[in-house]
C-alpha cells in the first residue's frame, strides 16, 4: 500500500551530552541519526543549501559532510534552538526542549503487526529502538512541498504554505481547511492520507511526533507501557494512566506517579497525548520538583513571545503563538486567558484536606516520596476525576 506523508525537512542528531541529560543542545539541523541495533548513530550531516533546508525538503542522499568542530560535544544546556534559521528561536532554559529536533528516543520498536498493516511508513530497517521522538513542530511548508500538498488533495498547493513553528496537528488542520480536504482520511482505495503515518511519524529520516501507537498496546489495561526516554532521561509512556483513564499532566506533558517501571515510588514521567505537545512540551518538573504551569512553561521559551498569528482550521479561527509548545486546558498556546491545566485545579479532592490534590498530605504541592498507600489513593482519585473530565 502506498502511503502519503508529508516530509518536512526535519533532521536530528544525537549529541552525547544531550542523551546524558543536558536537554536540547544546539546543533546543525542537517545532522541526522539512524537507529541500528538499538543505537542511534549520526548518519549524515549537511549544511543548509539552496535546494533543501528547514521546511523545504529533505537533505539529498549525497549530502554527507564533515561535522563542524565542536558541534558534537558542546552546547550542553542550550535548550530550544535546533535550527540555524533566524525564524527558529533558541531558548536558554534547561527546561526548554528542541524546536525541530529530538526531545527523546524510542525504547521499543514499531510492532511488526503495524508494519505488516502498512501503518508505518519509515524505510525498512527503521522504526527500531532509538528512533527519534521529536517535539510538536514542523519547519513550515513552502513550494518545495508542492508535491506533498498535491498528494493530500490540494488543487492549489500555494494556499497551504505555512510558517514553521506550528505543531503537526494544527498544521494538518490548516492545510485541510486551506485545501478544503479532510485530513487525515482514508481514500477510496484504502490509502491513509495525512501529514503523519498511522504510527504518528513521518519522513525519510523517520521521526515520531504524535500517537506513538505502534510502540505500545493501546488496548492494554492499567498504566500504559513505556515507549521512549526523553532527553532528560525520564520515561515517556503511552497515553493511559489507568484502564480507560487519561492522566492529568502539567504543561511539559508530565506528572508524578507510579509507573510499570516504578511501582513503589512516585516518579516524574511523560505521557503521550492526543493534543500537542504530544510527548514532551518541556523538560519538567520545575527545579523544586513542582509541576509546571502553562505560564512557567511559556517562561522557558523565547518563542512564547505573544506574537500571535490567526489561522483558519475546520473548527474555526484560532490564535497561535509560533514556536511555543505550551498549551493550556483548552488546547491554546496563545498565552491569553490561560485556562490552567486540570492537574492544578486545587480541588483537594484526594481526600487529605491539605488544599491540593496531588496525593500527599502536607499541602506542599509536591509529591510524597515513597508513600505507597497515599500514592495509590491519589491514583484512584485522579482516575475518578479524569473519568469526569474526559
Ligand atoms: Zn516532522
Ligand atoms: Zn503516569
Short mmCIF file of C-alpha atoms and ligand atoms in Angstrom, two decimals:
data_model
loop_
_atom_site.label_atom_id
_atom_site.label_comp_id
_atom_site.label_asym_id
_atom_site.label_seq_id
_atom_site.Cartn_x
_atom_site.Cartn_y
_atom_site.Cartn_z
CA UNK A 1 0.00 0.00 0.00
CA UNK A 2 1.27 3.42 -0.86
CA UNK A 3 1.08 5.94 1.89
CA UNK A 4 1.43 9.64 1.52
CA UNK A 5 3.02 11.55 4.30
CA UNK A 6 4.49 14.98 4.45
CA UNK A 7 8.21 15.20 4.74
CA UNK A 8 9.24 18.50 6.14
CA UNK A 9 12.92 18.96 6.48
CA UNK A 10 13.41 17.78 9.96
CA UNK A 11 16.62 16.15 10.80
CA UNK A 12 18.00 15.12 14.07
CA UNK A 13 21.13 14.42 15.89
CA UNK A 14 22.44 12.51 18.75
CA UNK A 15 24.77 14.51 20.89
CA UNK A 16 26.24 12.52 23.70
CA UNK A 17 25.80 15.26 26.24
CA UNK A 18 22.19 15.63 25.28
CA UNK A 19 21.46 11.98 25.83
CA UNK A 20 23.35 12.11 29.08
CA UNK A 21 20.86 14.55 30.44
CA UNK A 22 21.62 18.01 29.12
CA UNK A 23 18.42 18.70 27.27
CA UNK A 24 18.20 20.44 23.98
CA UNK A 25 21.71 21.06 22.80
CA UNK A 26 22.47 23.27 19.86
CA UNK A 27 23.24 21.57 16.63
CA UNK A 28 23.27 21.73 12.92
CA UNK A 29 19.74 20.92 11.71
CA UNK A 30 21.05 18.73 8.93
CA UNK A 31 22.70 16.22 11.11
CA UNK A 32 20.62 13.12 11.26
CA UNK A 33 20.64 9.84 13.02
CA UNK A 34 19.69 6.33 12.32
CA UNK A 35 18.95 3.54 14.69
CA UNK A 36 20.95 0.39 14.26
CA UNK A 37 20.97 -2.38 16.80
CA UNK A 38 19.34 -0.07 19.26
CA UNK A 39 22.00 2.57 18.94
CA UNK A 40 21.20 5.92 17.43
CA UNK A 41 24.08 6.97 15.26
CA UNK A 42 24.87 10.03 13.29
CA UNK A 43 24.45 9.14 9.69
CA UNK A 44 24.52 12.26 7.69
CA UNK A 45 25.19 15.88 8.16
CA UNK A 46 24.92 18.78 5.81
CA UNK A 47 24.92 22.48 5.91
CA UNK A 48 21.95 24.37 4.68
CA UNK A 49 21.85 24.84 0.95
CA UNK A 50 19.61 26.33 -1.63
CA UNK A 51 17.96 23.06 -2.50
CA UNK A 52 16.96 22.00 0.94
CA UNK A 53 16.56 23.39 4.38
CA UNK A 54 14.07 23.80 7.15
CA UNK A 55 10.68 23.47 5.60
CA UNK A 56 11.92 22.97 2.08
CA UNK A 57 12.61 19.31 1.90
CA UNK A 58 14.97 16.59 2.95
CA UNK A 59 18.72 16.80 2.54
CA UNK A 60 19.67 14.97 -0.64
CA UNK A 61 21.11 11.48 -0.37
CA UNK A 62 24.54 12.62 -1.41
CA UNK A 63 24.59 15.08 1.44
CA UNK A 64 27.44 13.91 3.60
CA UNK A 65 29.83 16.42 5.06
CA UNK A 66 32.17 16.66 7.99
CA UNK A 67 30.78 17.65 11.35
CA UNK A 68 31.73 21.17 12.35
CA UNK A 69 34.37 21.34 15.03
CA UNK A 70 32.91 21.28 18.48
CA UNK A 71 29.48 20.53 17.18
CA UNK A 72 29.21 17.17 18.79
CA UNK A 73 30.16 17.75 22.35
CA UNK A 74 29.48 21.37 23.14
CA UNK A 75 26.32 23.25 23.61
CA UNK A 76 25.09 21.46 26.69
CA UNK A 77 22.31 23.34 28.38
CA UNK A 78 21.41 25.41 25.35
CA UNK A 79 17.83 24.36 25.06
CA UNK A 80 15.44 25.12 22.26
CA UNK A 81 17.28 26.11 19.16
CA UNK A 82 17.96 23.21 16.98
CA UNK A 83 17.92 25.22 13.84
CA UNK A 84 20.20 27.85 12.49
CA UNK A 85 17.43 29.73 10.74
CA UNK A 86 16.54 33.07 12.23
CA UNK A 87 12.92 32.05 12.40
CA UNK A 88 13.56 29.32 14.91
CA UNK A 89 14.06 30.86 18.32
CA UNK A 90 16.55 29.38 20.73
CA UNK A 91 15.84 29.23 24.42
CA UNK A 92 18.43 29.15 27.17
CA UNK A 93 16.40 27.42 29.84
CA UNK A 94 17.47 23.90 30.74
CA UNK A 95 13.75 23.11 30.75
CA UNK A 96 13.37 24.06 27.08
CA UNK A 97 13.14 21.25 24.54
CA UNK A 98 14.35 21.46 20.97
CA UNK A 99 12.08 23.09 18.43
CA UNK A 100 12.96 20.95 15.41
CA UNK A 101 14.79 18.02 16.78
CA UNK A 102 14.90 15.23 19.27
CA UNK A 103 13.11 15.54 22.55
CA UNK A 104 13.61 11.83 23.16
CA UNK A 105 14.19 8.44 21.61
CA UNK A 106 12.09 5.33 21.40
CA UNK A 107 12.67 2.47 23.82
CA UNK A 108 10.73 -0.08 21.83
CA UNK A 109 10.47 -0.95 18.17
CA UNK A 110 7.44 -0.48 15.98
CA UNK A 111 5.26 -3.55 16.24
CA UNK A 112 5.67 -5.92 13.32
CA UNK A 113 1.90 -6.18 13.06
CA UNK A 114 1.72 -2.42 12.45
CA UNK A 115 4.43 -2.64 9.83
CA UNK A 116 2.58 -5.52 8.17
CA UNK A 117 -0.62 -3.48 8.26
CA UNK A 118 1.05 -0.60 6.47
CA UNK A 119 0.70 1.81 9.38
CA UNK A 120 4.42 2.55 9.48
CA UNK A 121 5.99 4.42 6.56
CA UNK A 122 9.62 4.53 7.58
CA UNK A 123 12.22 2.83 5.48
CA UNK A 124 12.96 -0.82 6.02
CA UNK A 125 15.31 -1.10 8.95
CA UNK A 126 13.98 1.95 10.70
CA UNK A 127 11.40 2.03 13.44
CA UNK A 128 13.67 0.24 15.87
CA UNK A 129 14.80 1.14 19.35
CA UNK A 130 16.49 4.52 19.50
CA UNK A 131 14.42 6.15 16.78
CA UNK A 132 13.81 9.86 17.14
CA UNK A 133 10.94 11.37 19.04
CA UNK A 134 10.54 15.00 18.03
CA UNK A 135 8.67 17.83 19.63
CA UNK A 136 5.40 19.01 18.13
CA UNK A 137 6.64 21.43 15.49
CA UNK A 138 7.25 21.31 11.78
CA UNK A 139 9.64 23.60 9.96
CA UNK A 140 6.98 25.04 7.68
CA UNK A 141 5.73 24.26 4.21
CA UNK A 142 6.55 26.07 1.00
CA UNK A 143 6.65 25.41 -2.72
CA UNK A 144 9.22 22.70 -2.06
CA UNK A 145 6.35 20.67 -0.60
CA UNK A 146 4.00 21.19 -3.54
CA UNK A 147 4.17 17.52 -4.43
CA UNK A 148 3.09 16.63 -0.93
CA UNK A 149 0.16 19.01 -0.96
CA UNK A 150 -0.89 17.63 -4.29
CA UNK A 151 -0.80 14.19 -2.75
CA UNK A 152 -3.01 15.41 0.05
CA UNK A 153 -5.55 16.60 -2.47
CA UNK A 154 -4.67 20.28 -2.69
CA UNK A 155 -5.52 21.56 -6.18
CA UNK A 156 -3.64 24.79 -5.44
CA UNK A 157 -0.74 23.97 -3.12
CA UNK A 158 0.18 27.62 -2.65
CA UNK A 159 -2.82 28.13 -0.38
CA UNK A 160 -1.31 25.67 2.08
CA UNK A 161 2.09 27.27 2.61
CA UNK A 162 2.52 27.89 6.30
CA UNK A 163 5.12 29.12 8.71
CA UNK A 164 7.42 26.97 10.75
CA UNK A 165 6.64 26.60 14.41
CA UNK A 166 3.20 25.07 14.05
CA UNK A 167 2.51 21.69 15.59
CA UNK A 168 1.72 18.81 13.26
CA UNK A 169 -1.90 18.52 14.33
CA UNK A 170 -2.65 22.21 13.87
CA UNK A 171 -0.65 22.30 10.64
CA UNK A 172 -2.73 19.47 9.27
CA UNK A 173 -5.93 21.30 10.20
CA UNK A 174 -4.70 24.47 8.48
CA UNK A 175 -3.83 22.55 5.34
CA UNK A 176 -7.17 20.73 5.42
CA UNK A 177 -9.03 23.99 5.69
CA UNK A 178 -6.98 25.83 3.07
CA UNK A 179 -7.26 23.00 0.56
CA UNK A 180 -10.81 22.07 1.50
CA UNK A 181 -9.92 18.44 2.11
CA UNK A 182 -10.37 16.13 5.05
CA UNK A 183 -7.21 15.19 6.92
CA UNK A 184 -6.40 12.62 7.94
CA UNK A 185 -8.55 10.40 5.74
CA UNK A 186 -8.62 7.08 4.00
CA UNK A 187 -9.02 7.33 0.27
CA UNK A 188 -11.40 5.12 -1.61
CA UNK A 189 -8.65 2.63 -2.27
CA UNK A 190 -7.72 2.45 1.38
CA UNK A 191 -4.72 4.76 1.34
CA UNK A 192 -4.17 6.70 4.52
CA UNK A 193 -3.72 10.37 3.65
CA UNK A 194 -2.12 12.53 6.31
CA UNK A 195 0.88 14.57 7.30
CA UNK A 196 1.88 11.67 9.52
CA UNK A 197 1.56 7.96 9.16
CA UNK A 198 -0.76 5.96 11.38
CA UNK A 199 2.01 5.38 13.90
CA UNK A 200 2.42 9.14 14.31
CA UNK A 201 5.69 9.71 12.48
CA UNK A 202 6.92 10.57 9.03
CA UNK A 203 9.66 11.46 6.55
CA UNK A 204 12.53 9.56 5.09
CA UNK A 205 14.57 10.38 8.16
CA UNK A 206 11.78 8.88 10.18
CA UNK A 207 10.82 10.62 13.37
CA UNK A 208 7.83 10.42 15.66
CA UNK A 209 5.62 13.36 16.61
CA UNK A 210 2.26 12.05 17.74
CA UNK A 211 0.37 8.99 18.92
CA UNK A 212 3.25 6.51 19.08
CA UNK A 213 0.53 3.89 18.94
CA UNK A 214 2.76 1.40 17.15
CA UNK A 215 5.02 1.32 20.20
CA UNK A 216 2.55 0.15 22.84
CA UNK A 217 -0.71 -1.70 23.23
CA UNK A 218 -3.38 0.99 23.39
CA UNK A 219 -5.93 -1.63 24.45
CA UNK A 220 -3.88 -2.89 27.39
CA UNK A 221 -5.23 -2.43 30.89
CA UNK A 222 -3.60 -0.28 33.55
CA UNK A 223 -0.84 2.31 33.11
CA UNK A 224 0.46 2.29 29.57
CA UNK A 225 3.84 0.79 28.99
CA UNK A 226 6.95 2.79 28.30
CA UNK A 227 7.57 3.86 24.72
CA UNK A 228 10.59 6.12 24.99
CA UNK A 229 13.04 8.11 27.01
CA UNK A 230 13.13 11.88 26.97
CA UNK A 231 16.47 13.65 26.69
CA UNK A 232 16.26 14.34 30.42
CA UNK A 233 16.32 10.55 30.94
CA UNK A 234 12.72 10.45 32.16
CA UNK A 235 10.34 7.89 30.73
CA UNK A 236 7.71 8.57 28.10
CA UNK A 237 4.66 6.32 28.37
CA UNK A 238 1.60 5.58 26.31
CA UNK A 239 -1.49 7.69 26.78
CA UNK A 240 -3.25 5.86 29.64
CA UNK A 241 -2.73 6.41 33.36
CA UNK A 242 -5.05 3.54 34.19
CA UNK A 243 -7.57 1.50 32.27
CA UNK A 244 -9.58 3.98 30.20
CA UNK A 245 -8.26 6.84 32.33
CA UNK A 246 -6.12 9.63 30.97
CA UNK A 247 -3.54 11.25 33.24
CA UNK A 248 -3.68 14.84 34.37
CA UNK A 249 -0.46 16.32 33.06
CA UNK A 250 1.43 19.53 33.56
CA UNK A 251 2.41 21.87 30.74
CA UNK A 252 5.51 19.80 29.99
CA UNK A 253 3.34 16.74 29.48
CA UNK A 254 4.45 15.00 32.65
CA UNK A 255 3.27 14.20 36.14
CA UNK A 256 4.33 12.44 39.32
CA UNK A 257 3.14 8.95 39.90
CA UNK A 258 3.78 5.24 39.75
CA UNK A 259 4.65 3.57 36.51
CA UNK A 260 5.08 -0.05 35.45
CA UNK A 261 8.80 0.54 35.90
CA UNK A 262 8.45 2.25 39.26
CA UNK A 263 5.59 0.54 41.09
CA UNK A 264 6.61 1.66 44.58
CA UNK A 265 7.95 5.18 44.18
CA UNK A 266 6.43 8.23 42.53
CA UNK A 267 8.49 9.37 39.58
CA UNK A 268 8.02 12.25 37.19
CA UNK A 269 7.26 10.83 33.77
CA UNK A 270 5.72 11.89 30.49
CA UNK A 271 2.70 10.55 28.67
CA UNK A 272 1.76 10.64 25.02
CA UNK A 273 -1.18 12.97 24.47
CA UNK A 274 -3.57 13.23 21.55
CA UNK A 275 -3.16 17.01 21.52
CA UNK A 276 0.08 19.00 21.32
CA UNK A 277 2.73 18.92 22.67
CA UNK A 278 2.02 15.17 22.11
CA UNK A 279 5.04 13.97 24.11
CA UNK A 280 7.39 16.46 25.74
CA UNK A 281 6.41 20.13 25.83
CA UNK A 282 9.30 20.99 28.12
CA UNK A 283 11.60 19.17 30.50
CA UNK A 284 9.83 19.04 33.83
CA UNK A 285 9.33 19.24 36.67
CA UNK A 286 10.36 22.66 37.98
CA UNK A 287 13.63 22.87 39.86
CA UNK A 288 11.71 22.50 43.14
CA UNK A 289 10.01 19.36 41.75
CA UNK A 290 6.66 21.09 41.40
CA UNK A 291 4.60 20.58 38.30
CA UNK A 292 4.98 23.11 35.51
CA UNK A 293 2.15 25.54 34.84
CA UNK A 294 1.38 26.88 31.39
CA UNK A 295 2.88 30.25 32.29
CA UNK A 296 6.00 28.63 33.72
CA UNK A 297 6.35 26.66 30.52
CA UNK A 298 5.98 29.84 28.48
CA UNK A 299 8.76 31.41 30.51
CA UNK A 300 11.11 28.63 29.38
CA UNK A 301 10.77 29.59 25.72
CA UNK A 302 11.68 32.73 23.85
CA UNK A 303 9.24 31.50 21.19
CA UNK A 304 6.36 32.12 23.59
CA UNK A 305 6.51 35.82 22.83
CA UNK A 306 2.84 36.59 22.48
CA UNK A 307 3.16 37.48 18.79
CA UNK A 308 0.05 35.71 17.61
CA UNK A 309 -0.95 34.50 14.18
CA UNK A 310 -4.53 33.80 13.23
CA UNK A 311 -5.14 30.54 11.40
CA UNK A 312 -8.26 29.05 9.89
CA UNK A 313 -8.98 25.43 10.70
CA UNK A 314 -12.04 23.27 10.07
CA UNK A 315 -13.01 24.15 13.65
CA UNK A 316 -12.82 27.90 13.03
CA UNK A 317 -10.19 30.57 13.53
CA UNK A 318 -7.55 30.13 16.18
CA UNK A 319 -4.84 32.35 17.54
CA UNK A 320 -1.47 30.68 17.66
CA UNK A 321 1.92 31.59 19.10
CA UNK A 322 4.54 30.15 16.73
CA UNK A 323 7.32 28.10 18.34
CA UNK A 324 5.52 27.97 21.69
CA UNK A 325 4.93 24.38 22.86
CA UNK A 326 2.94 25.34 25.98
CA UNK A 327 -0.75 24.50 25.63
CA UNK A 328 -3.48 25.24 28.14
CA UNK A 329 -6.53 23.23 29.16
CA UNK A 330 -8.37 24.45 26.07
CA UNK A 331 -5.54 23.46 23.78
CA UNK A 332 -4.47 27.06 23.19
CA UNK A 333 -0.86 28.24 23.22
CA UNK A 334 -1.73 31.92 22.78
CA UNK A 335 -1.00 32.83 26.38
CA UNK A 336 -4.20 34.82 26.50
CA UNK A 337 -6.67 34.00 29.28
CA UNK A 338 -4.76 30.83 30.07
CA UNK A 339 -7.06 28.02 31.13
CA UNK A 340 -4.85 26.30 33.65
CA UNK A 341 -4.46 22.57 33.31
CA UNK A 342 -6.71 20.31 35.35
CA UNK A 343 -3.85 19.00 37.44
CA UNK A 344 -3.64 22.45 39.01
CA UNK A 345 -7.32 22.69 39.89
CA UNK A 346 -6.50 22.56 43.64
CA UNK A 347 -9.82 20.98 44.40
CA UNK A 348 -8.23 18.93 47.12
CA UNK A 349 -10.35 16.00 46.15
CA UNK A 350 -7.73 13.43 47.01
CA UNK A 351 -9.15 13.01 50.49
CA UNK A 352 -6.36 14.53 52.54
CA UNK A 353 -7.74 18.05 53.07
CA UNK A 354 -4.40 19.75 52.53
CA UNK A 355 -5.54 22.16 49.85
CA UNK A 356 -4.26 20.33 46.82
CA UNK A 357 -5.00 17.07 45.13
CA UNK A 358 -1.58 15.72 44.43
CA UNK A 359 -1.83 12.78 46.82
CA UNK A 360 0.45 13.99 49.57
CA UNK A 361 -0.95 15.33 52.81
CA UNK A 362 1.42 18.19 53.54
CA UNK A 363 -0.02 20.93 51.35
CA UNK A 364 3.34 21.46 49.68
CA UNK A 365 2.06 20.85 46.21
CA UNK A 366 4.91 18.40 45.82
CA UNK A 367 4.54 14.67 45.57
CA UNK A 368 5.09 12.50 48.58
CA UNK A 369 8.20 10.37 48.46
CA UNK A 370 7.63 6.69 48.68
CA UNK A 371 4.25 6.80 50.38
CA UNK A 372 2.77 3.87 48.55
CA UNK A 373 -0.69 3.83 50.09
CA UNK A 374 -1.22 7.56 49.62
CA UNK A 375 0.02 7.37 46.10
CA UNK A 376 -2.40 4.59 45.35
CA UNK A 377 -5.25 6.58 46.83
CA UNK A 378 -4.26 9.54 44.73
CA UNK A 379 -4.20 7.49 41.59
CA UNK A 380 -7.72 6.30 42.33
CA UNK A 381 -8.96 9.84 42.80
CA UNK A 382 -7.18 11.01 39.69
CA UNK A 383 -8.88 8.20 37.87
CA UNK A 384 -12.30 9.35 39.05
CA UNK A 385 -11.60 12.97 38.20
CA UNK A 386 -10.23 12.06 34.82
CA UNK A 387 -13.28 9.99 34.09
CA UNK A 388 -15.44 13.01 34.80
CA UNK A 389 -13.30 15.33 32.75
CA UNK A 390 -12.68 13.18 29.75
ZN1 LIG B 1 8.18 16.00 11.38
ZN1 LIG B 2 1.54 8.22 34.53
#
